[in-house]
mmCIF file of C-alpha atoms in Angstrom:
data_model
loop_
_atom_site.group_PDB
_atom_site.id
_atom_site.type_symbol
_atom_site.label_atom_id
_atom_site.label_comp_id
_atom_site.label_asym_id
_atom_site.label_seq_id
_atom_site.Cartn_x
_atom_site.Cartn_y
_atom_site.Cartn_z
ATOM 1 C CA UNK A 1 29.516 1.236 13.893
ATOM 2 C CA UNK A 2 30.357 2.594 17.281
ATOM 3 C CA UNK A 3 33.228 0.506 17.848
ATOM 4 C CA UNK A 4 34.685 1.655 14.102
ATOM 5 C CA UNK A 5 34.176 5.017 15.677
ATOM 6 C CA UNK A 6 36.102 4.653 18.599
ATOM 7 C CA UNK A 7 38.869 3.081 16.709
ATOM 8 C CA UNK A 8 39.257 6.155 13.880
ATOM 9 C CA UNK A 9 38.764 8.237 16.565
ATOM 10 C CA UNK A 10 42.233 6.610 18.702
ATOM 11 C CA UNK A 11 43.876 6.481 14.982
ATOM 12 C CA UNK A 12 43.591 10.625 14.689
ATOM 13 C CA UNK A 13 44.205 11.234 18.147
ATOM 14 C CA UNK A 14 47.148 8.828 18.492
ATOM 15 C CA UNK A 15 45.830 6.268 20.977
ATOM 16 C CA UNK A 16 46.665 2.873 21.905
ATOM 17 C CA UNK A 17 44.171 0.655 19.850
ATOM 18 C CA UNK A 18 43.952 -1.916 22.505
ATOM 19 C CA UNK A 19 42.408 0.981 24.779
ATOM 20 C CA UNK A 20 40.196 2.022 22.105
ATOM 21 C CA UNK A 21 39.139 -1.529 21.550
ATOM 22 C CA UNK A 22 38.394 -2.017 25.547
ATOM 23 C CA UNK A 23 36.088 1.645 25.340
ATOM 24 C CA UNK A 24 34.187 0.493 22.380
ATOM 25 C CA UNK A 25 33.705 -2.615 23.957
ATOM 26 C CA UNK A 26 32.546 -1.289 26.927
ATOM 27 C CA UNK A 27 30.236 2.106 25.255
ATOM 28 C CA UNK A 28 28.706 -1.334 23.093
ATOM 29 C CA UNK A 29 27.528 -3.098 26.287
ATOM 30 C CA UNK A 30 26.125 0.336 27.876
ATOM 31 C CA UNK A 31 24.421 0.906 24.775
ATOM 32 C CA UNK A 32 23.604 -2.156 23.700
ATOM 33 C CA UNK A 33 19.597 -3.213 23.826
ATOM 34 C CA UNK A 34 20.657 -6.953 24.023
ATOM 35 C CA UNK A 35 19.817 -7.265 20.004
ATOM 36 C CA UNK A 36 22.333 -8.597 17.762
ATOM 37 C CA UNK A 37 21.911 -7.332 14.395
ATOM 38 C CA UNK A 38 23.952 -8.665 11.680
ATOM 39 C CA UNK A 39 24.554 -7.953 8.346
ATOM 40 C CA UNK A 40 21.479 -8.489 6.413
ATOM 41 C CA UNK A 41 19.523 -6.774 9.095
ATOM 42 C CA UNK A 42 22.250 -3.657 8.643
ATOM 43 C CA UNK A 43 21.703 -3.170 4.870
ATOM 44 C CA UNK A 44 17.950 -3.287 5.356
ATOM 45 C CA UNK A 45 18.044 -0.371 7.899
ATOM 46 C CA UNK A 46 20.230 1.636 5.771
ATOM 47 C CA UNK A 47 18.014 1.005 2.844
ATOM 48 C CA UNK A 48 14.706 2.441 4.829
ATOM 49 C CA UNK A 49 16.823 5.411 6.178
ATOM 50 C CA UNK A 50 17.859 6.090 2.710
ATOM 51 C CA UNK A 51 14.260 5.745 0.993
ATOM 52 C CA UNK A 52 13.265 7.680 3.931
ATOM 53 C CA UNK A 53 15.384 10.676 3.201
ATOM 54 C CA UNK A 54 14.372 10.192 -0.829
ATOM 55 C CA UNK A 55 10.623 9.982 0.217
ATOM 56 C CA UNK A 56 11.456 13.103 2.248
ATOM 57 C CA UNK A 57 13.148 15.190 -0.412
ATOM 58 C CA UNK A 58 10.116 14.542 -2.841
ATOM 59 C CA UNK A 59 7.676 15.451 -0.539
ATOM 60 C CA UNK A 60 9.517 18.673 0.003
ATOM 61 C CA UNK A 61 9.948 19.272 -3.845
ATOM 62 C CA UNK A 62 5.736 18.728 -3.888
ATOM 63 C CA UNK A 63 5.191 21.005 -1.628
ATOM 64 C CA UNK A 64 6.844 23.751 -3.001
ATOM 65 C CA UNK A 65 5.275 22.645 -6.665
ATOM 66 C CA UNK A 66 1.921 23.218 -4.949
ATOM 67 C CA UNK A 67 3.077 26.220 -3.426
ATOM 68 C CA UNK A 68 3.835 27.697 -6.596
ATOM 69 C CA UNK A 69 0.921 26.929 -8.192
ATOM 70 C CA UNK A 70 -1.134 28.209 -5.549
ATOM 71 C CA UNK A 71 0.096 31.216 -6.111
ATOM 72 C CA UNK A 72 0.132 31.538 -9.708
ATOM 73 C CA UNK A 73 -3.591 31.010 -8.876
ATOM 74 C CA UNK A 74 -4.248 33.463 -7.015
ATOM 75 C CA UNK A 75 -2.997 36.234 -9.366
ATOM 76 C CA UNK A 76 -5.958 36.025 -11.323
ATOM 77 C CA UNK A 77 -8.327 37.022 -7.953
ATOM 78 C CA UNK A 78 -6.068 40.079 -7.583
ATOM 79 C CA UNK A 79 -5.764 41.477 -11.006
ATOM 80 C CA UNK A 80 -9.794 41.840 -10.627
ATOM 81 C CA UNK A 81 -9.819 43.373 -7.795
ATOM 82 C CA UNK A 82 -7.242 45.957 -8.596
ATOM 83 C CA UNK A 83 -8.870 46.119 -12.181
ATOM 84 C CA UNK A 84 -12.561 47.337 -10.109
ATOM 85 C CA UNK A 85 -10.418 49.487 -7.251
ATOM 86 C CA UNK A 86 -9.290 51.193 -10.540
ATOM 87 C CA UNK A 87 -12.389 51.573 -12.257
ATOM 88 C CA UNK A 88 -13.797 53.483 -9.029
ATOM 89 C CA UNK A 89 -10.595 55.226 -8.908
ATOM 90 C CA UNK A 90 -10.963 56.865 -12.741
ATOM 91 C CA UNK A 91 -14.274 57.046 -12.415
ATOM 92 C CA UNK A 92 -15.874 55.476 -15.197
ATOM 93 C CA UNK A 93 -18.916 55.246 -15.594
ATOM 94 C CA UNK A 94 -20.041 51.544 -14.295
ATOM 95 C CA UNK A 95 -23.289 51.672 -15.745
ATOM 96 C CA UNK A 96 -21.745 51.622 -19.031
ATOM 97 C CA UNK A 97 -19.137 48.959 -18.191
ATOM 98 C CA UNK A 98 -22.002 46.475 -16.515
ATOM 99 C CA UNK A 99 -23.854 44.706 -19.319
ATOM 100 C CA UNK A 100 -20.628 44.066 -21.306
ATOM 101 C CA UNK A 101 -18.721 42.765 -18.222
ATOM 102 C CA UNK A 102 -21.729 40.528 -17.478
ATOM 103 C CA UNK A 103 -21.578 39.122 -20.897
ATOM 104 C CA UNK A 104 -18.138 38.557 -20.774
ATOM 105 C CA UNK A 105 -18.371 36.589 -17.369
ATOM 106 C CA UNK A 106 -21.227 34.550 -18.233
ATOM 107 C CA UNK A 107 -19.718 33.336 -21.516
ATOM 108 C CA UNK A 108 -16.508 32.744 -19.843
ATOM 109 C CA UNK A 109 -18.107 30.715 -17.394
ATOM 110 C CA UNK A 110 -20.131 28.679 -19.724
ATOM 111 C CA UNK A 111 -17.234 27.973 -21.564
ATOM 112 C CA UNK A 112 -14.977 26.767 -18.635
ATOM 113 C CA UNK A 113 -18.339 24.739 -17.549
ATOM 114 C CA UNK A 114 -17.590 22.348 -14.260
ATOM 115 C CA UNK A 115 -13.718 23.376 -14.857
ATOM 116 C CA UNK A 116 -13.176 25.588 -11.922
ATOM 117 C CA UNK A 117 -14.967 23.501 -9.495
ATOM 118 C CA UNK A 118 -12.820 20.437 -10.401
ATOM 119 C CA UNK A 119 -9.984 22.503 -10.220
ATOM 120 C CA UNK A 120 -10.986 24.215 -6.605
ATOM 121 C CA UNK A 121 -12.129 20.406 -5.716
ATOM 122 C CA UNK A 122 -9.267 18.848 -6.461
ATOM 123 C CA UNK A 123 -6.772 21.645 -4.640
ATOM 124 C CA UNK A 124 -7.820 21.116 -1.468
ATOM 125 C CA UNK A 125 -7.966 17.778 -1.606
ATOM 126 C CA UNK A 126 -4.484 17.823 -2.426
ATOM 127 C CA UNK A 127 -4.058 20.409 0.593
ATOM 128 C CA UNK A 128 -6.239 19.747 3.032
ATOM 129 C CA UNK A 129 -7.499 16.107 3.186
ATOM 130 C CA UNK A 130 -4.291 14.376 1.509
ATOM 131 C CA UNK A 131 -5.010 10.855 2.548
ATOM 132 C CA UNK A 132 -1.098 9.967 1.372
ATOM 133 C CA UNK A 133 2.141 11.279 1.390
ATOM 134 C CA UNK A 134 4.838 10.934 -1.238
ATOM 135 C CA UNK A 135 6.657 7.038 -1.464
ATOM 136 C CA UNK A 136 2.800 5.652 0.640
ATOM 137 C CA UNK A 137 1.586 2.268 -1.418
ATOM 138 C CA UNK A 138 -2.447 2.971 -2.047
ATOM 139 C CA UNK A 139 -4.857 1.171 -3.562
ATOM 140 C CA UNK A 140 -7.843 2.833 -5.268
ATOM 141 C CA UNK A 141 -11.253 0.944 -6.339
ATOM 142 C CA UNK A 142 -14.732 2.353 -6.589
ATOM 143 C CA UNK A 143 -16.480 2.844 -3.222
ATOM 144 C CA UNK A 144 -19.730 0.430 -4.058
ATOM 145 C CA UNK A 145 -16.884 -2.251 -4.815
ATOM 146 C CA UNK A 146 -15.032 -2.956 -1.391
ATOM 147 C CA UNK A 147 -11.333 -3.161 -0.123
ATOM 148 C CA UNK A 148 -11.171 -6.697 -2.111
ATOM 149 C CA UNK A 149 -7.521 -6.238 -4.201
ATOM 150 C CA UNK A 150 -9.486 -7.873 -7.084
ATOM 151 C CA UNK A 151 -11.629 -4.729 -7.445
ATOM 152 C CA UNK A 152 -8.507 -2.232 -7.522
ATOM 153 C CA UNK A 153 -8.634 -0.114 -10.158
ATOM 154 C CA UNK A 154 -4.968 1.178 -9.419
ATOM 155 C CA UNK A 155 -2.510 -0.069 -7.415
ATOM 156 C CA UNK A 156 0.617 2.154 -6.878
ATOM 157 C CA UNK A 157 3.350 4.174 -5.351
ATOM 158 C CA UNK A 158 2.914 8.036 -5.012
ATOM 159 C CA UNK A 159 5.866 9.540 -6.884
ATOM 160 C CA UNK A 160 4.567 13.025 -6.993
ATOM 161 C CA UNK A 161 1.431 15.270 -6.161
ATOM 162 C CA UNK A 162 0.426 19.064 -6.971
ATOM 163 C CA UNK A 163 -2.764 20.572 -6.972
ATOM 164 C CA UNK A 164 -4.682 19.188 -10.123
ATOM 165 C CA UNK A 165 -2.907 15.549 -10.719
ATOM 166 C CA UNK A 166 -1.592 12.923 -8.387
ATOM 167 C CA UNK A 167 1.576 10.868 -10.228
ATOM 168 C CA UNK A 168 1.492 6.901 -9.232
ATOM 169 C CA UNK A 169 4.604 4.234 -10.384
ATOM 170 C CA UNK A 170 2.272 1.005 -11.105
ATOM 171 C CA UNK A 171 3.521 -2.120 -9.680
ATOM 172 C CA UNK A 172 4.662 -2.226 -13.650
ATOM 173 C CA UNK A 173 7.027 0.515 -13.318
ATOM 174 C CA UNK A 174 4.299 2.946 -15.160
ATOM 175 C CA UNK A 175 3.594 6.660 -14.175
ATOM 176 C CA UNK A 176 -0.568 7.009 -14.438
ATOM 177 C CA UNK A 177 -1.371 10.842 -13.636
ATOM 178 C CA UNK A 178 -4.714 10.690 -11.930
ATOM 179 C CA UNK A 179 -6.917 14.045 -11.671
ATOM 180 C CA UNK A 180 -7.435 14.981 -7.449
ATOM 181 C CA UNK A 181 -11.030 15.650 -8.107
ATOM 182 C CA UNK A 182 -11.868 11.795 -9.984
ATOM 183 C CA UNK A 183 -9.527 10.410 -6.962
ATOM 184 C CA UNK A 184 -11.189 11.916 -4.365
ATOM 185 C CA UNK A 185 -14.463 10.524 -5.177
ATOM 186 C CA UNK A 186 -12.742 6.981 -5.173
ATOM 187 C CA UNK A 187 -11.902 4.824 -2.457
ATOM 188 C CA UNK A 188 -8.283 5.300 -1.731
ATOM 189 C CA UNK A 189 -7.001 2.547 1.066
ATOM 190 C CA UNK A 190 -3.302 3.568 2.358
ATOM 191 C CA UNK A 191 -1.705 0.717 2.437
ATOM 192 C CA UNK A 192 1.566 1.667 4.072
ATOM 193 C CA UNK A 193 -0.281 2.876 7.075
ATOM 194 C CA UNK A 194 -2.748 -0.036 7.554
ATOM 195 C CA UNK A 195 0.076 -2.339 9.095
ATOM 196 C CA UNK A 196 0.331 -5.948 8.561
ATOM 197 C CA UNK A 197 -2.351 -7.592 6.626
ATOM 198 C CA UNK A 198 -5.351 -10.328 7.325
ATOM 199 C CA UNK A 199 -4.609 -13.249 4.934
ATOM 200 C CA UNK A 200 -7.439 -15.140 4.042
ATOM 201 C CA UNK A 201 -7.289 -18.592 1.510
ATOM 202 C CA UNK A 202 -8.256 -22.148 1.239
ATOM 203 C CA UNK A 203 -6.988 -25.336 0.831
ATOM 204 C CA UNK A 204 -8.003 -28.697 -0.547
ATOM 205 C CA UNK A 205 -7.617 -31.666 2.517
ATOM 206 C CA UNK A 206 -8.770 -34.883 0.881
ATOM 207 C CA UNK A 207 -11.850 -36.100 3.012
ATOM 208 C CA UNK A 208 -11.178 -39.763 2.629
ATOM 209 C CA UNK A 209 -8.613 -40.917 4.873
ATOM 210 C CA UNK A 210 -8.045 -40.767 8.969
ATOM 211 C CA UNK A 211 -9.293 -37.545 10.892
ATOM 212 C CA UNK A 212 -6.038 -38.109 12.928
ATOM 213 C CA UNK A 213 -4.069 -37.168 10.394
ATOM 214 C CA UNK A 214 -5.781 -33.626 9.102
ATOM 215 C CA UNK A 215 -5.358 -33.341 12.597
ATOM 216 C CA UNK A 216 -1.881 -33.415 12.539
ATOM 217 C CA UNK A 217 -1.835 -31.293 9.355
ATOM 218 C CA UNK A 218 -3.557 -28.882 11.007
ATOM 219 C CA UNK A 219 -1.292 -28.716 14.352
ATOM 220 C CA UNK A 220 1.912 -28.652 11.401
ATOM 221 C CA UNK A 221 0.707 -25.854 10.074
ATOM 222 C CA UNK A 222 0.262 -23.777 13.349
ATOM 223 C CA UNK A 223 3.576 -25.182 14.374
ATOM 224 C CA UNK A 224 5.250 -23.751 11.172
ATOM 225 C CA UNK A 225 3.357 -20.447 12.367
ATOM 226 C CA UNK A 226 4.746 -20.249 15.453
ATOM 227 C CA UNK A 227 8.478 -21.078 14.918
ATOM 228 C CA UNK A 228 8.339 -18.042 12.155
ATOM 229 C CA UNK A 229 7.331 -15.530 13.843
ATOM 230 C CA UNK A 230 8.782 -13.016 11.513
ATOM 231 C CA UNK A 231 6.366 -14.030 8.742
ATOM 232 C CA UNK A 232 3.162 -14.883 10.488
ATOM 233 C CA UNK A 233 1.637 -13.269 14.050
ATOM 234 C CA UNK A 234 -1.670 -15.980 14.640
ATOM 235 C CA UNK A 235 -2.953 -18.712 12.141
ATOM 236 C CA UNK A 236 -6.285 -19.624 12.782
ATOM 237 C CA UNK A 237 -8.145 -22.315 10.352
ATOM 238 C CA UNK A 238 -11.318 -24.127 10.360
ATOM 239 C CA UNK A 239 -13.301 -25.978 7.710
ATOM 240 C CA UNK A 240 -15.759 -23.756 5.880
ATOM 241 C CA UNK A 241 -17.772 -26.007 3.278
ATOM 242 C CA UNK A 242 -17.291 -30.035 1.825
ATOM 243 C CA UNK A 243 -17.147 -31.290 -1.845
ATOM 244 C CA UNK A 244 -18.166 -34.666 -1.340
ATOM 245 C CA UNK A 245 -18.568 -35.557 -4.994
ATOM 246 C CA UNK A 246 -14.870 -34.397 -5.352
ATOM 247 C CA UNK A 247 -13.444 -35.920 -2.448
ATOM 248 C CA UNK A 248 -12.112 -33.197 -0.448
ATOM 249 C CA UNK A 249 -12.857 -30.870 2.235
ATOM 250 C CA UNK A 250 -12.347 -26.970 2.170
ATOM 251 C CA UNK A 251 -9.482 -25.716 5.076
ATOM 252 C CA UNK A 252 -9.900 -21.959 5.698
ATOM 253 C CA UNK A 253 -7.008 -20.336 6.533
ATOM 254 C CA UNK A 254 -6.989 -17.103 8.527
ATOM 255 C CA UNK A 255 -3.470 -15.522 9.132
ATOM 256 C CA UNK A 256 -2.023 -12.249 10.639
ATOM 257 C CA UNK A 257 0.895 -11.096 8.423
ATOM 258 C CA UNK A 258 3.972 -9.961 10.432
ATOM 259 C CA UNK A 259 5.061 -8.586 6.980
ATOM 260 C CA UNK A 260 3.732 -4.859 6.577
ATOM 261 C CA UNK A 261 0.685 -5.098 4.026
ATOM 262 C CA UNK A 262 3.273 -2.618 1.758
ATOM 263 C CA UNK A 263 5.728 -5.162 1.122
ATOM 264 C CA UNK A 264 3.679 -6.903 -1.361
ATOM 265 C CA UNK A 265 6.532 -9.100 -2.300
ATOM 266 C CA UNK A 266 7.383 -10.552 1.274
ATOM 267 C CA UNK A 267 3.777 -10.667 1.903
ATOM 268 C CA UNK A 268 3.461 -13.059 -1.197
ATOM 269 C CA UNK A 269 6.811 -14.682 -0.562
ATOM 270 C CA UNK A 270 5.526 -16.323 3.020
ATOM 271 C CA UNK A 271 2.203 -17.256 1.901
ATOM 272 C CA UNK A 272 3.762 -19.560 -0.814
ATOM 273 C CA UNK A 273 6.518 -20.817 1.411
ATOM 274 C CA UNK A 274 3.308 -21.918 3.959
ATOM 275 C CA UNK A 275 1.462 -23.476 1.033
ATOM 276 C CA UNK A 276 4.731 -25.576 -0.437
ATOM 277 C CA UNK A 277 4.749 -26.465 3.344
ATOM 278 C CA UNK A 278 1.280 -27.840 3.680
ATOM 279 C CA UNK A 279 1.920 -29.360 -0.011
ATOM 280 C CA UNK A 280 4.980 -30.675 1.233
ATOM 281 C CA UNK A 281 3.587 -32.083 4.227
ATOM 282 C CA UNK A 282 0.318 -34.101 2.493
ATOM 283 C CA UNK A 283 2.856 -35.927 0.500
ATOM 284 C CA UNK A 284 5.143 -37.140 3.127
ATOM 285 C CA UNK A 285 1.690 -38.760 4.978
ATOM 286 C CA UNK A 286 0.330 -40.020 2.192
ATOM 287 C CA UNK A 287 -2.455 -38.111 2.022
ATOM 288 C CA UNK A 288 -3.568 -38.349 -1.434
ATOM 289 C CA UNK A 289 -6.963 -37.506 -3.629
ATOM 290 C CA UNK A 290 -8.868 -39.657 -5.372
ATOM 291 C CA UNK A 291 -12.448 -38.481 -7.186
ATOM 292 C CA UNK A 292 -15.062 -40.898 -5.044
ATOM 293 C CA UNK A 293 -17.375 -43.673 -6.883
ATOM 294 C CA UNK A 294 -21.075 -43.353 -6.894
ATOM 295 C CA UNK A 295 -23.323 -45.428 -8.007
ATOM 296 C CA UNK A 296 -24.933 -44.438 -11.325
ATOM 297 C CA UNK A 297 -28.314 -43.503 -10.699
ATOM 298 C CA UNK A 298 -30.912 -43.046 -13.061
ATOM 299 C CA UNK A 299 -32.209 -39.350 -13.358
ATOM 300 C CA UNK A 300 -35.308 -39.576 -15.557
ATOM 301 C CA UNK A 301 -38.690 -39.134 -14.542
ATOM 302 C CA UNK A 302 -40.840 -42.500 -13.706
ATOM 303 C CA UNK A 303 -43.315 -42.263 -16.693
ATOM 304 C CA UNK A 304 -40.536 -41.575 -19.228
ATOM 305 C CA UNK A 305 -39.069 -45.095 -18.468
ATOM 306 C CA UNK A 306 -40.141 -47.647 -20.824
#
C-alpha cells in the first residue's frame, strides 16, 4: 500500500516513476517490521478493520437507543413532581387529595407487580455492569451448570442492546431477544475476550501392540503441534483410564488453541485436521484394534450348579 502511494502520488505530481519506485522502496524498508504479509493475510486485516468499524457504528446506534429511552423514562418522575409543586402552588387542599391518591398508587402498583423492578434491574445492567459490547460472541448457561458448552443455553453474537432486551444472532442466523433482568441472573461467559481456548478430548490407542510405537504416536502428535504454531500453542497428553475388555487405552489430549476461542469455526477446523492426523498416522503403522478373547467363565453361584 505505501509503495502504490508513492507511485499515485509521482503520477499527480509529474515525477519520474523510477524515483518514486526507489522512495517507496526505501520508506518500505524504514518502515518495514521485517513481516511479509501477503495476500490472504491482507484481506483478513481489512475484513477485522471493517467489522470493527460495523461493530463500532452499532454500538453507537445502542447507545443512543438507550439514551432515548432513558429519557423517555424519566418523564414520568417529573410530571409528579411538577403535578405536587402544583398542588402546593393552588393550594388544594391535600387532605382531601390523600386517600384517593393512595388508592390510586397502591392499585397501580399491584397491578404492575415485580414490573418496575425488572425494568430498573435490567437498565442498569444494561448501563452499568454490561459484561459485552455489540459484535462480542457470549455464551449463557445457568450458574449451578458450569462453563461446559454442552450446558449453554444460548450461544450468540450481540447484534443490539437497549435497556429492557438484549438482541443475539444464534450460530443459526436467528435473532432471540433476551430480557436484561433473566440475563443477568445467568451466567454470561464473553467469549471474545477470554482469548484462545483449552481443548480438552480423547482418543482411542489400541493397547495391544508395541509401547514403542504409541510412543512414537505420541512424539507425532507433538511434532504436528509444534510445526503449526498458528493452530496450536502447547499439546500436552497423558493416558487417563484403560478398557481392557475393549482393547484400547484412553489418550487425553490437552491443547492451547492459538485460534481465539471466538472463531468457533477455525477452532473446530484444527482440532479435526489433528485428529485425521493421528487417524492418519495409526494406519500408516499398522496400528490396528481388535476386541481381546477371554476365556468364558462361568458366572453362577456354586450351589446353583448341578
Amino acid at each position: 500500500m505505501l509503495k502504490w502511494a508513492f507511485l499515485l502520488y509521482a503520477s499527480r505530481q509529474g515525477r519520474s516513476l523510477r524515483v518514486a519506485a526507489q522512495e517507496a522502496e526505501q520508506a518500505a524498508a524504514a518502515l518495514s517490521l521485517g513481516v511479509a504479509l501477503d495476500e490472504d493475510g491482507f484481506v483478513s486485516f481489512i475484513e477485522r478493520c471493517y467489522k470493527e468499524q460495523r461493530n463500532l457504528t452499532a454500538a453507537h446506534k445502542s447507545f443512543s437507543k438507550s439514551q432515548q429511552q432513558l429519557q423517555r423514562a424519566w418523564v414520568v418522575p417529573w410530571a409528579l413532581l411538577f403535578g405536587a409543586v402544583g398542588i402546593f402552588i393552588w393550594g388544594i387542599e391535600i387532605s382531601t387529595w390523600l386517600i384517593p391518591a393512595t388508592s390510586l398508587v397502591l392499585s397501580v402498583s399491584f397491578l404492575l407487580g415485580s414490573l418496575p423492578s425488572q425494568m430498573l434491574a435490567g437498565a442498569l445492567y444494561a448501563l452499568v455492569s454490561r459484561p459485552f459490547e455489540i459484535g462480542d460472541s457470549i455464551r449463557v448457561a445457568r450458574p449451578a451448570w458450569g462453563t461446559d458448552t454442552k450446558n449453554a443455553l444460548w450461544w450468540g453474537v450481540v447484534k443490539e442492546q437497549d435497556l429492557l432486551h438484549t438482541y443475539l444472532i444464534s450460530q443459526y442466523g436467528e435473532v432471540m431477544a433476551l430480557e436484561n433482568h433473566i440475563l443477568r441472573t445467568l451466567l454470561v461467559t464473553n467469549i471474545t475476550n477470554s482469548g484462545p481456548p483449552n481443548l480438552i478430548f480423547q482418543i482411542q490407542v489400541p493397547a495391544a501392540g508395541p509401547t514403542a510405537k504409541i510412543t512414537e504416536l505420541i512424539d507425532a502428535m507433538a511434532t504436528y503441534a509444534s510445526v503449526r504454531p498458528e493452530e496450536w500453542v502447547t499439546l500436552h497428553m497423558h493416558f487417563c483410564s484403560h478398557e481392557i475388555s475393549a482393547g484400547h487405552l484412553v489418550l487425553e489430549i490437552w491443547g492451547l488453541s492459538a485460534v481465539p476461542a471466538h472463531e468457533v469455526v477455525r477452532v473446530n477446523a484444527c482440532k479435526s485436521r489433528l485428529l485425521l492426523f493421528v487417524h492418519a498416522y495409526m494406519q500408516t503403522s499398522n496400528m490396528q484394534y481388535f476386541m481381546p478373547a477371554f476365556a468364558e467363565t462361568n458366572t453362577q453361584p456354586a450351589e446353583l450348579i448341578s
